[in-house]
Short mmCIF file of C-alpha atoms and ligand atoms in Angstrom, two decimals:
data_model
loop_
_atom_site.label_atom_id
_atom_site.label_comp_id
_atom_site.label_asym_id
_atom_site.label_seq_id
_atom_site.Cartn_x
_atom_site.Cartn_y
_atom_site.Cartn_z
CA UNK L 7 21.50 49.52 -49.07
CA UNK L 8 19.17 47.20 -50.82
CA UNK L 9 20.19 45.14 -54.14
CA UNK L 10 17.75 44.55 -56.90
CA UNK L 11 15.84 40.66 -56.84
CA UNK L 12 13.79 38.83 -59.00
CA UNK L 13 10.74 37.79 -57.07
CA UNK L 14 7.58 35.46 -57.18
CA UNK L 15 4.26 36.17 -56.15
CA UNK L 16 1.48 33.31 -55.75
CA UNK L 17 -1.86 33.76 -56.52
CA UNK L 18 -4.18 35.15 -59.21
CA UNK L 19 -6.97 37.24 -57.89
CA UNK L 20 -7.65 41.21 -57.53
CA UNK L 21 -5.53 40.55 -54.19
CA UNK L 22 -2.44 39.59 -56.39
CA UNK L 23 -2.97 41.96 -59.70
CA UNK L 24 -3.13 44.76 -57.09
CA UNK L 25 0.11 43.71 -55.05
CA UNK L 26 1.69 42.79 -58.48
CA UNK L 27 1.09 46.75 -59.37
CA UNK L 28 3.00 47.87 -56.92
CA UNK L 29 5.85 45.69 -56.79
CA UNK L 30 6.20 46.50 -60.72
CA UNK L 31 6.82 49.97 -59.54
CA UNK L 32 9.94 49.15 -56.76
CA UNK L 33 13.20 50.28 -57.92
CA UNK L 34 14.26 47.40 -55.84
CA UNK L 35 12.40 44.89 -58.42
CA UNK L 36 14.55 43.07 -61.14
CA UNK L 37 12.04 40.81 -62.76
CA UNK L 38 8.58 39.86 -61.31
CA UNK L 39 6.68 36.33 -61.68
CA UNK L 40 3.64 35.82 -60.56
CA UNK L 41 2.12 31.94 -60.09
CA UNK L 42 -0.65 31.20 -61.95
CA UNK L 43 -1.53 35.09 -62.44
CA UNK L 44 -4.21 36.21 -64.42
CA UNK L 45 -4.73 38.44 -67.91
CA UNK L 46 -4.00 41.37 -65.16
CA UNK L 47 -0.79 40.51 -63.53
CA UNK L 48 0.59 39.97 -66.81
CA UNK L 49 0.92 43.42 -67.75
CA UNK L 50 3.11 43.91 -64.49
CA UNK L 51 5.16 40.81 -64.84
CA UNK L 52 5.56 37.67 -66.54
CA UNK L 53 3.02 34.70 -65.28
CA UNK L 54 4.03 31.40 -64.88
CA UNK L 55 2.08 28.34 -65.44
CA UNK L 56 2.89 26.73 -62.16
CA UNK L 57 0.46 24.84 -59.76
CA UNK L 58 1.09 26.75 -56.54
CA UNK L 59 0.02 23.64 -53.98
CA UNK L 60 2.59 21.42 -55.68
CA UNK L 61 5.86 23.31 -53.36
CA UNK L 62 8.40 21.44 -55.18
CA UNK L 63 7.25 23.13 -58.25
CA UNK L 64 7.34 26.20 -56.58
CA UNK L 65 11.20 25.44 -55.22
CA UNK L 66 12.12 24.41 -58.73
CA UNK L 67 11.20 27.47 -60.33
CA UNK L 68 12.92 29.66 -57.56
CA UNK L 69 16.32 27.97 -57.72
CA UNK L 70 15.98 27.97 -61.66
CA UNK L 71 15.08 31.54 -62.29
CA UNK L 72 17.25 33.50 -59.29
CA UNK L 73 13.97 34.04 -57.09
CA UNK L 74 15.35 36.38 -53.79
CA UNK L 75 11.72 37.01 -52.52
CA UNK L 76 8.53 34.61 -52.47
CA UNK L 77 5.23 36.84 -51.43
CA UNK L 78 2.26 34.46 -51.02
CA UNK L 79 -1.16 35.66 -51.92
CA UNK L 80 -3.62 33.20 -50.45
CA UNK L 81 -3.84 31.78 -47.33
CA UNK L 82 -3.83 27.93 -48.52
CA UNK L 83 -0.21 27.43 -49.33
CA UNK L 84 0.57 29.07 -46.04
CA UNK L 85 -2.01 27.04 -43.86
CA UNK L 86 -0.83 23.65 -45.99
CA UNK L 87 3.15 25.08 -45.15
CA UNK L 88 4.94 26.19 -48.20
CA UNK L 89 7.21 29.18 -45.77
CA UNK L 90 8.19 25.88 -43.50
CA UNK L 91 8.89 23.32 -46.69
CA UNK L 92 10.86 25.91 -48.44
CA UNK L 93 13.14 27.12 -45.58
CA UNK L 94 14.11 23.84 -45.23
CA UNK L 95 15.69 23.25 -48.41
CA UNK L 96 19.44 24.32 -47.65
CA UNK L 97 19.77 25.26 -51.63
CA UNK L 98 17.51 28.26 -50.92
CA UNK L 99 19.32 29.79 -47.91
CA UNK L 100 18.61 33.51 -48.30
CA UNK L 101 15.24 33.41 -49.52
CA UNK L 102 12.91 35.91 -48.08
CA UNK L 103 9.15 34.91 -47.60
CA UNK L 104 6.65 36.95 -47.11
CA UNK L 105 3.82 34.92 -45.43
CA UNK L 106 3.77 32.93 -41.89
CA UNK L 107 5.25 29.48 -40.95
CA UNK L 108 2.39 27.04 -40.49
CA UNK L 109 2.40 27.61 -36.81
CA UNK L 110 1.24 31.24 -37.53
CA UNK L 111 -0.81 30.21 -40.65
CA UNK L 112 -3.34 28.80 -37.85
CA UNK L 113 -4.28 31.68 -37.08
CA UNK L 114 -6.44 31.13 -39.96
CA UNK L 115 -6.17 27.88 -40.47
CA UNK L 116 -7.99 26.58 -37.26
CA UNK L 117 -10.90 28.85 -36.13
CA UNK L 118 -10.35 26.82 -32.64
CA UNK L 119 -6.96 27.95 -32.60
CA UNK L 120 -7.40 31.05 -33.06
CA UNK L 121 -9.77 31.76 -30.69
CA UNK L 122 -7.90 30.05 -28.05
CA UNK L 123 -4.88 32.35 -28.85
CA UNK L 124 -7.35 35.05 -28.61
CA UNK L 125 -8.61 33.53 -24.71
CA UNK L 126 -4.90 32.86 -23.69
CA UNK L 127 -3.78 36.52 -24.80
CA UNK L 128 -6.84 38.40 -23.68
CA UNK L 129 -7.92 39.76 -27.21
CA UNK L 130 -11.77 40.59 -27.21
CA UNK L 131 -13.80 38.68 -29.09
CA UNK L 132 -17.30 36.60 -29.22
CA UNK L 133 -17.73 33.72 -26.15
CA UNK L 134 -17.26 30.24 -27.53
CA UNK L 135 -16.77 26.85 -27.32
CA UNK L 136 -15.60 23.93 -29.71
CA UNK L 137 -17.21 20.47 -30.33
CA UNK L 138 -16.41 17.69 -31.79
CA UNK L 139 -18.28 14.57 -33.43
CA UNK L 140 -17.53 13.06 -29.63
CA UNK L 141 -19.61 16.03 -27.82
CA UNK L 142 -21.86 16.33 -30.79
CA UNK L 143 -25.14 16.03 -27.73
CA UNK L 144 -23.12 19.06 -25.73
CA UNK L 145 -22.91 21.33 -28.78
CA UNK L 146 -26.47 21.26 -29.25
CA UNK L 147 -27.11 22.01 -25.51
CA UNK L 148 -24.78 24.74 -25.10
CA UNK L 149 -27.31 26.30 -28.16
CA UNK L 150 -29.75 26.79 -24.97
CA UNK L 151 -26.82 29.34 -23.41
CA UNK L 152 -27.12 31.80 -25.99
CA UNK L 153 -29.52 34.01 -27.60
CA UNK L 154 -30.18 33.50 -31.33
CA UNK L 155 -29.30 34.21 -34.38
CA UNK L 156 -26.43 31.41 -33.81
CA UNK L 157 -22.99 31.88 -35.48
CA UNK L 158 -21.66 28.11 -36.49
CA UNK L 159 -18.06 27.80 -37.81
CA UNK L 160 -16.05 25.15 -39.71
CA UNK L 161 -12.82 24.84 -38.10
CA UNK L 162 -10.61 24.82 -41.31
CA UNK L 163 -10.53 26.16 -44.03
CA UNK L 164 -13.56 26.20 -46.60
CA UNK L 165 -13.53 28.35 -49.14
CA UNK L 166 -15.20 31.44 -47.16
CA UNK L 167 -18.06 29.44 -46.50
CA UNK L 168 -17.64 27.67 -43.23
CA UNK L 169 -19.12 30.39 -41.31
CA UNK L 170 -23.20 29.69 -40.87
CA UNK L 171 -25.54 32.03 -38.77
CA UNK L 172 -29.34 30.52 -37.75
CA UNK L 173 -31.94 32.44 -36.85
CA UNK L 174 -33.62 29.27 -35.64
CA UNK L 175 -32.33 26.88 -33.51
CA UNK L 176 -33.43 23.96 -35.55
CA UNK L 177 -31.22 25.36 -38.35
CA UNK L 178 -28.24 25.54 -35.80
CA UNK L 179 -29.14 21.50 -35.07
CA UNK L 180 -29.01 20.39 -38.24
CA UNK L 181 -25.95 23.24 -39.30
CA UNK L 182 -23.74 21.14 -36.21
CA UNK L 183 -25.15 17.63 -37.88
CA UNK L 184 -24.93 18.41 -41.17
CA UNK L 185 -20.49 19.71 -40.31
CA UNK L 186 -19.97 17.10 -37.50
CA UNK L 187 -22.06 14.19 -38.64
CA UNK L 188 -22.33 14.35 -42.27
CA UNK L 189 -18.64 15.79 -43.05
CA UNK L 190 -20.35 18.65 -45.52
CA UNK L 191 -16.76 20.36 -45.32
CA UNK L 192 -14.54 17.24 -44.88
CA UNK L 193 -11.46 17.42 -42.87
CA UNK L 194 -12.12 21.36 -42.14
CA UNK L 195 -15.43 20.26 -40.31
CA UNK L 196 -13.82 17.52 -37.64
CA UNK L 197 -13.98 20.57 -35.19
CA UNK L 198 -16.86 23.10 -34.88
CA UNK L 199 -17.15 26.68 -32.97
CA UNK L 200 -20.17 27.92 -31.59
CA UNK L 201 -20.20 31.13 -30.51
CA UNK L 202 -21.68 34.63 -29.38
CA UNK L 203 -23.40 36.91 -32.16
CA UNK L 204 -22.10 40.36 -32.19
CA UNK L 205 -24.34 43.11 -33.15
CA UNK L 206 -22.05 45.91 -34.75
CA UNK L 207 -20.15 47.52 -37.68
CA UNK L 208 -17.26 45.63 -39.34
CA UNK L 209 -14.02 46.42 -40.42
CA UNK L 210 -10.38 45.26 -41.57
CA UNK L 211 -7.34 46.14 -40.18
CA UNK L 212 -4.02 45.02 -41.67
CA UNK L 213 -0.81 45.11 -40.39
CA UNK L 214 2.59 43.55 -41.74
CA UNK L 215 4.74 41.66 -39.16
CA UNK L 216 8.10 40.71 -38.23
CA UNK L 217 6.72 38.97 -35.49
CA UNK L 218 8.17 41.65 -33.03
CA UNK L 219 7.13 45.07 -34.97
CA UNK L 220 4.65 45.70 -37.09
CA UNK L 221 3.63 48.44 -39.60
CA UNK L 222 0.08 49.04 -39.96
CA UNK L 223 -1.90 49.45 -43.22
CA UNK L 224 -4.44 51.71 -44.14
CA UNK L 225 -7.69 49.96 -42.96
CA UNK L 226 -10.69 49.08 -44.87
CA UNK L 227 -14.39 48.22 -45.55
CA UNK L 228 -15.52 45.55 -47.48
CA UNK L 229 -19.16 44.10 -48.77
CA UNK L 230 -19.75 40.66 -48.77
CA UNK L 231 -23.52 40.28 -49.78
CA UNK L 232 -24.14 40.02 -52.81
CA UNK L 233 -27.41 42.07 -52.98
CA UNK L 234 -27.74 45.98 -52.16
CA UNK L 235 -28.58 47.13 -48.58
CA UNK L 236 -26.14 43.84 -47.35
CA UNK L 237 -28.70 41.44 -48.24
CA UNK L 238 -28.37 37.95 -50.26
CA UNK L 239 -25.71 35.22 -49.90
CA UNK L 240 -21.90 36.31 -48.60
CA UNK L 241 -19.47 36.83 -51.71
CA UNK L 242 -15.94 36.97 -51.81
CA UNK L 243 -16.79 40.86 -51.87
CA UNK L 244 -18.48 43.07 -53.86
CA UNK L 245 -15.86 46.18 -53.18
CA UNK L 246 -14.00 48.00 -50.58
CA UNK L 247 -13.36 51.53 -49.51
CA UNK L 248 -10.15 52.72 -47.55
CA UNK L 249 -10.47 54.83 -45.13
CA UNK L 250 -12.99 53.65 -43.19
CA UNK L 251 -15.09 57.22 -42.54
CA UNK L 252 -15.80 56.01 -38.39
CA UNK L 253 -12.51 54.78 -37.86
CA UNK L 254 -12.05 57.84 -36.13
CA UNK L 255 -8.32 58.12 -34.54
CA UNK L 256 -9.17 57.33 -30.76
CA UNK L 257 -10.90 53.60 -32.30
CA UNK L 258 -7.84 53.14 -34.45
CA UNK L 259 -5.83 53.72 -31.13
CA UNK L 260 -7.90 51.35 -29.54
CA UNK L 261 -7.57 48.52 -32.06
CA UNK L 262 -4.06 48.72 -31.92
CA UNK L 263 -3.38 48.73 -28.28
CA UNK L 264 -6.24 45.99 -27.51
CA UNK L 265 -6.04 43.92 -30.53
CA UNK L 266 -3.52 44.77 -32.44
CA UNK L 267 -0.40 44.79 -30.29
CA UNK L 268 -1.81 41.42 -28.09
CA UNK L 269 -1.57 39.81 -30.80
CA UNK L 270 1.84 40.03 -31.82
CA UNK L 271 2.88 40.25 -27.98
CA UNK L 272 0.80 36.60 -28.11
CA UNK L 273 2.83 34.93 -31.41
CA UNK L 274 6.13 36.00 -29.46
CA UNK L 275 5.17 34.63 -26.25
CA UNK L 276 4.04 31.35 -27.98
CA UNK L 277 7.44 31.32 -29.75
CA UNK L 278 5.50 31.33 -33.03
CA UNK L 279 7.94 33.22 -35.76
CA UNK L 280 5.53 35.08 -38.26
CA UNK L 281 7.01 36.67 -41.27
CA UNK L 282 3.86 38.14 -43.40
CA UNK L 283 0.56 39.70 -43.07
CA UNK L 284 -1.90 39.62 -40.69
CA UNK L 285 -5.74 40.60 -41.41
CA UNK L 286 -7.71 41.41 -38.69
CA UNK L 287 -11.21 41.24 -39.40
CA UNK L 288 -13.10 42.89 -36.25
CA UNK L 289 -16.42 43.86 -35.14
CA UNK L 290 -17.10 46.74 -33.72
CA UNK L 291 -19.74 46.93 -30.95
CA UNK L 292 -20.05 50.14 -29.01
CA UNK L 293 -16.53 51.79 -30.44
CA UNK L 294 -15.21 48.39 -28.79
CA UNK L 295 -13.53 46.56 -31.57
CA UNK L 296 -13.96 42.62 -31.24
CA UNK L 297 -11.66 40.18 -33.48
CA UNK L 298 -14.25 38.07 -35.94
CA UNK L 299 -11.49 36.07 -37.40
CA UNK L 300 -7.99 36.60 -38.44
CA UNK L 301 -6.61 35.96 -42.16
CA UNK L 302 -2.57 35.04 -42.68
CA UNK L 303 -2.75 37.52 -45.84
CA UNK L 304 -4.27 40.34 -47.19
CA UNK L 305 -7.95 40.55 -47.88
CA UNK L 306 -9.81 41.00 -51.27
CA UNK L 307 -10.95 43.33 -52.40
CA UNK L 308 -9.30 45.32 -49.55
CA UNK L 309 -6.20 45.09 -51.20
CA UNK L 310 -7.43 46.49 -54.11
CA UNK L 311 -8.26 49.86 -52.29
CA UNK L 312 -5.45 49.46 -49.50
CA UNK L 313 -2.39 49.16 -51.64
CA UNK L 314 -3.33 52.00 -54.15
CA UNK L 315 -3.08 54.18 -50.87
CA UNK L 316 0.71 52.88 -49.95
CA UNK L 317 2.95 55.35 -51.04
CA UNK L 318 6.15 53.61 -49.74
CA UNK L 319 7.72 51.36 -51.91
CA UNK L 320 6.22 48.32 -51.31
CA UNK L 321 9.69 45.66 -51.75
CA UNK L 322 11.65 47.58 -49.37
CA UNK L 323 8.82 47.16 -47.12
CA UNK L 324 8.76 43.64 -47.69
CA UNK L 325 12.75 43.43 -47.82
CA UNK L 326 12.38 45.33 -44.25
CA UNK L 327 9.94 43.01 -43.06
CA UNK L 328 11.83 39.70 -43.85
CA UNK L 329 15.15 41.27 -42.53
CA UNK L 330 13.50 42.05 -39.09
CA UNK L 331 14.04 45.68 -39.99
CA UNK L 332 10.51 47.14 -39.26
CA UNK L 333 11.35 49.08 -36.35
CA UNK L 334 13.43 51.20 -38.84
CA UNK L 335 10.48 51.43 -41.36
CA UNK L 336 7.96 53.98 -41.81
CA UNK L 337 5.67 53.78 -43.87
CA UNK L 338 3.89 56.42 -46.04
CA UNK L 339 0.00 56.74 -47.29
CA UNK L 340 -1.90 58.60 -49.49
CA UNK L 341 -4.88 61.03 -47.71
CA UNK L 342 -6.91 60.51 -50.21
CA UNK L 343 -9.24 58.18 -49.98
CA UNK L 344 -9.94 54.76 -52.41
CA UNK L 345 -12.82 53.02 -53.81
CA UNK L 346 -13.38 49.28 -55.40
CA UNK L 347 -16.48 48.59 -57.05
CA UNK L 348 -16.04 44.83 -58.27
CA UNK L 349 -17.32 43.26 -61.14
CA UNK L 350 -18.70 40.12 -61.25
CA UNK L 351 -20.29 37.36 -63.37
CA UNK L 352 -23.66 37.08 -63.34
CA UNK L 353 -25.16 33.90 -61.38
CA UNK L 354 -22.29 34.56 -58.93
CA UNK L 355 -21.81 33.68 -55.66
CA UNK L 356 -24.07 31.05 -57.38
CA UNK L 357 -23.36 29.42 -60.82
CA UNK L 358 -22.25 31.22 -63.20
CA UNK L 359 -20.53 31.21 -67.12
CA UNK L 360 -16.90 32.09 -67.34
CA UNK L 361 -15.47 32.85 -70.83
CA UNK L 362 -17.04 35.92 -71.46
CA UNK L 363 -15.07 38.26 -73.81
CA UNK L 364 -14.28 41.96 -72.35
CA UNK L 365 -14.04 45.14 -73.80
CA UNK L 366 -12.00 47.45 -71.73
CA UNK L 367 -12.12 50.96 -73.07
CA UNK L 368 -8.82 53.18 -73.52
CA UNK L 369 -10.82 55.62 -70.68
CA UNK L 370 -10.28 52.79 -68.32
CA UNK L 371 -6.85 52.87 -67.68
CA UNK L 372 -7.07 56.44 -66.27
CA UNK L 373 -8.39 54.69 -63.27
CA UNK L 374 -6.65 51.57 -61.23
CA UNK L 375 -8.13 48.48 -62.92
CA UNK L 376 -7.58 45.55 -61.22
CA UNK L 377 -8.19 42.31 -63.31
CA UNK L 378 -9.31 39.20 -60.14
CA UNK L 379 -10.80 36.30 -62.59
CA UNK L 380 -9.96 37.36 -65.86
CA UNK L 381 -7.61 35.09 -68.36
CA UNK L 382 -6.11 35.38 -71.77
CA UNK L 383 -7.66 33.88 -74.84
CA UNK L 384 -6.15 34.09 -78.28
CA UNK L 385 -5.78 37.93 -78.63
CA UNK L 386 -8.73 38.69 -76.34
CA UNK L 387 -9.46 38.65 -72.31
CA UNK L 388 -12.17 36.42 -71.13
CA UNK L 389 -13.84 35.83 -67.27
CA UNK L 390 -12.35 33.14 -65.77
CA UNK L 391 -14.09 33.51 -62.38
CA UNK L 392 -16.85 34.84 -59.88
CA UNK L 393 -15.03 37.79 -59.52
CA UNK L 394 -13.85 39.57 -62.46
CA UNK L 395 -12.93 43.02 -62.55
CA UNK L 396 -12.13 45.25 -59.66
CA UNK L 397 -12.54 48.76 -60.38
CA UNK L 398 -10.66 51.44 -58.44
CA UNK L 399 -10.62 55.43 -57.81
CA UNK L 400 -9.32 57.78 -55.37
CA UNK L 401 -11.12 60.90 -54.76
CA UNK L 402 -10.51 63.45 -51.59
CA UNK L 403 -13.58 62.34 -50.17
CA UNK L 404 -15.17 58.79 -49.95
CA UNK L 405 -18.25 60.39 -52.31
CA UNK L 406 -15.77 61.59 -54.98
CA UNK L 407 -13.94 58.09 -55.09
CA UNK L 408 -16.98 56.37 -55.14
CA UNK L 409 -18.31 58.60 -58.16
CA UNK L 410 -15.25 58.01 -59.87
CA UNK L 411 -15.03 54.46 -59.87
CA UNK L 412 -18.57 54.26 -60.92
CA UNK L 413 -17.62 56.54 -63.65
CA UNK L 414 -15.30 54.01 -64.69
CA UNK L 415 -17.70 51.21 -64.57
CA UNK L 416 -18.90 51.36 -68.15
CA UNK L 417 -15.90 51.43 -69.47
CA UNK L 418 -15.27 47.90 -69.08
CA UNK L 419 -17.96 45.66 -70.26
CA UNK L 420 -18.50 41.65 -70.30
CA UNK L 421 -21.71 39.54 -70.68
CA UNK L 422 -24.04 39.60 -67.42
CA UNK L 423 -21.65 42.22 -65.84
CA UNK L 424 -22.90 42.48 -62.18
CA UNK L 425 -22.05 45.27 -59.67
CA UNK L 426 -23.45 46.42 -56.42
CA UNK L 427 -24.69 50.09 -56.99
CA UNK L 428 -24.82 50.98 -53.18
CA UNK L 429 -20.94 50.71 -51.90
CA UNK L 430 -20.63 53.41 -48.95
CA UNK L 431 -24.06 54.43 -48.44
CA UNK L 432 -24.04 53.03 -45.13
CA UNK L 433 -21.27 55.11 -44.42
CA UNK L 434 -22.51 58.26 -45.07
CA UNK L 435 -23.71 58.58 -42.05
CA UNK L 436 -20.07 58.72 -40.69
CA UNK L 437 -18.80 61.44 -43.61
P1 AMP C 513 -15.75 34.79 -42.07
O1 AMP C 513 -16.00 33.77 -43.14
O2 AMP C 513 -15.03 34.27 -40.88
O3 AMP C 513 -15.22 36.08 -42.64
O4 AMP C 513 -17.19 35.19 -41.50
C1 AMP C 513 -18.18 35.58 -42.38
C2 AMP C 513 -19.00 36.63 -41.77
O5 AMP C 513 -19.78 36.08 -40.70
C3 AMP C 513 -18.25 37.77 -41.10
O6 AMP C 513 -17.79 38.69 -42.02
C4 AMP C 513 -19.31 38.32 -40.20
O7 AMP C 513 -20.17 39.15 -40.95
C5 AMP C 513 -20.08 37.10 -39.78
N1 AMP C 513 -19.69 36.67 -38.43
C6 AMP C 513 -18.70 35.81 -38.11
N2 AMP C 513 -18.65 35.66 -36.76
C7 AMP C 513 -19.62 36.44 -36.23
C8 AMP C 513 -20.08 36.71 -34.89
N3 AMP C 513 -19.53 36.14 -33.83
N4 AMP C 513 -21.08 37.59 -34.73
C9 AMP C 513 -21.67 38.17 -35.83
N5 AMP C 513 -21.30 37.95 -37.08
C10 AMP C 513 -20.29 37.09 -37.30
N1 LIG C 514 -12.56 40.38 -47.92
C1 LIG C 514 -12.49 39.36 -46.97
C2 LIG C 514 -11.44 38.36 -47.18
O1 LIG C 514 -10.52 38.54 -47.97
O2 LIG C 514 -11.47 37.33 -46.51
#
């Protein structure tokens, strides 16, 4: 049914080595590229030095090199409209994209969007309100309506760091100056949410989308402190584990019929088309799930325990997904379940040294290692990032994966290696 098709993949974290894996292992796959890549991704495909923000680049290379299918990692290419540049080239008729049109890409592009998609289609999620420089004087008044700690939010993107919670409401004051007066996050800061804390548990849920069907994902945990027992600045994450042990069947039931299915109900009423991923990243508060934000792509390091659980073949979900096919799909998962202890530099979230050499043992490869910032030097692999190394197991219990992939941990070693040595023990509980 299907023919074979060269494809490119943008990005170059743990999110993209991992996705890279398994589209190196689709029949369906003639050559892969991924954009920039890293010393990972090149052991499934062939990178390419391109710069993936500059889109006529990225058309150039697809018309030169026979590209059928673009998959886009990170969300920035999406939110800045690389789907809605492309398609409008009439030379690349026929391309499939996975990743949403700009309209959908707001979904994480625009934290006021979103959450006035989430008001208009009834999705549960924190109370709110936005402010501007203009209504700086009602922003800090409506601080008196709620009950600290206060959760502050960039409107646009930044980097994972636009989301700000005060225990104080001093700190809240000068948070809303500091985005709204002093422009600490530029363009991305012209807006600002304020809105409700919510006391719970989180988790990720992904689905992919035609924008009428969807197929859901295995779900996942992630840890974004830095420090053990949650505590210390948000990372990027310090590892993941998929399934989530409380994400019992009757919650995952629940997320899909009050979150999960509103919101692609929602992008069809709003005549938004959505080709691509969506992340949901919920709360949840009394087995009530509550959407915290959503993400137009996959999350890492989710990805890096999700997709090792996919047994499907990954393309022909894709190829199903950009042909509007999904209704026809099903798609198949490991039981087992998967765990992602990352390494990362040391200094990190912080400053930190890239350029560290690694030594990856033989042993290693008996596991899933997924390279995130990680380049080639001369014959050797260096750090090239915060994130460096994701390391990933399965095991038939979340205990037994998480032993395994800390068995694999010194296996691979770099200069100020840094790991969190308490991934799932809040989970136990759940086991
Ligand atoms: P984000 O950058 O949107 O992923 O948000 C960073 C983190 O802030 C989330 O993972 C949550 O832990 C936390 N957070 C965001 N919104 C809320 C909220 N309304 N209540 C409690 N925690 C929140
Ligand atoms: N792990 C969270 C994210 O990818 O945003």
């Amino acid at each position: 049914m299907n023919n074979i098709m060269n494809v490119l993949l943008l990005g170059s974290g743990g999110r993209e080595h991992a996705l890279a894996w398994k589209i190196a292992q689709s029949p369906l796959l003639k050559t892969l590229y991924i954009a920039p890549g890293n010393a990972g991704t090149d052991q499934c495909g062939k990178n390419v030095n391109i710069n993936i923000s500059d889109f006529s680049a990225v058309e150039s290379f697809i018309i030169n090199n026979d590209i059928g299918m673009l998959v886009v990692g990170p969300e920035a290419p999406l939110v800045e409209g690389i789907h809605d540049y492309l398609i409008s080239k009439p030379e690349l008729k026929g391309l499939k994209i996975i990743g949403p049109q700009k309209a959908g890409a707001m979904l994480e592009g625009s934290k006021d969007f979103a959450k006035a998609f989430m008001h208009r289609h009834h999705i549960p999620t924190a109370a709110y309100r936005t402010f501007t420089y203009e209504t700086i004087n009602e922003a800090h008044s409506f601080l008196d309506t709620l009950n600290p700690p206060y959760v502050i939010k960039a409107d646009g993107l930044a980097a994972g760091k636009g989301v700000i919670i005060c225990d104080k409401k001093n700190e809240a004051i000068n948070t809303i100056d500091e985005i709204l007066k002093n422009e600490k996050f530029g363009e991305a800061g012209s807006k600002v949410v304020i809105e409700e804390f919510l006391d719970g548990i989180e988790m990720s849920v992904f689905v992919l989308t035609d924008g009428k069907k969807y197929i859901l994902l295995p779900e996942a945990k992630d840890y974004k402190r830095i420090g053990e027992g949650d505590t210390g600045p948000n990372t990027g994450g310090m590892g993941s584990i998929s399934p989530v042990p409380f994400a019992d069947k009757d919650l995952m039931l629940r997320i899909e019929k009050e979150v999960v299915i509103p919101t692609i109900k929602g992008l069809k009423k709003d005549n938004i088309p959505y080709t691509g991923f969506i992340f949901f990243g919920l709360m949840i508060c009394n087995d009530a799930p509550f959407v915290i934000e959503y993400n137009v792509r996959m999350g890492d390091p989710e990805t890096e325990s999700v997709i090792p659980r996919i047994e499907s073949d990954l393309l022909e979900a894709f190829e199903a997904c950009a042909t509007g096919k999904l209704s026809e799909y099903n798609l198949q998962t490991d039981a087992r379940f998967a765990a992602t202890v990352m390494l990362v530099s040391e200094g990190y979230p912080g400053s930190y040294e890239k350029g560290k050499k690694m030594t990856i043992s033989e042993k290693a490869f008996k596991g899933v290692l997924f390279h995130a910032g990680t380049k080639k030097s001369d014959d050797f692999v260096v750090s090239n990032g915060g994130r460096v190394l994701a390391v990933t197991a399965y095991g038939n219990t979340m205990d037994e994966a998480l032993k395994e992939a800390y068995n694999h941990v010194p296996e691979v070693n770099f200069e100020g290696k840094t790991f969190r040595n308490d991934l799932g023990k809040d989970l136990q509980k759940y086991c």
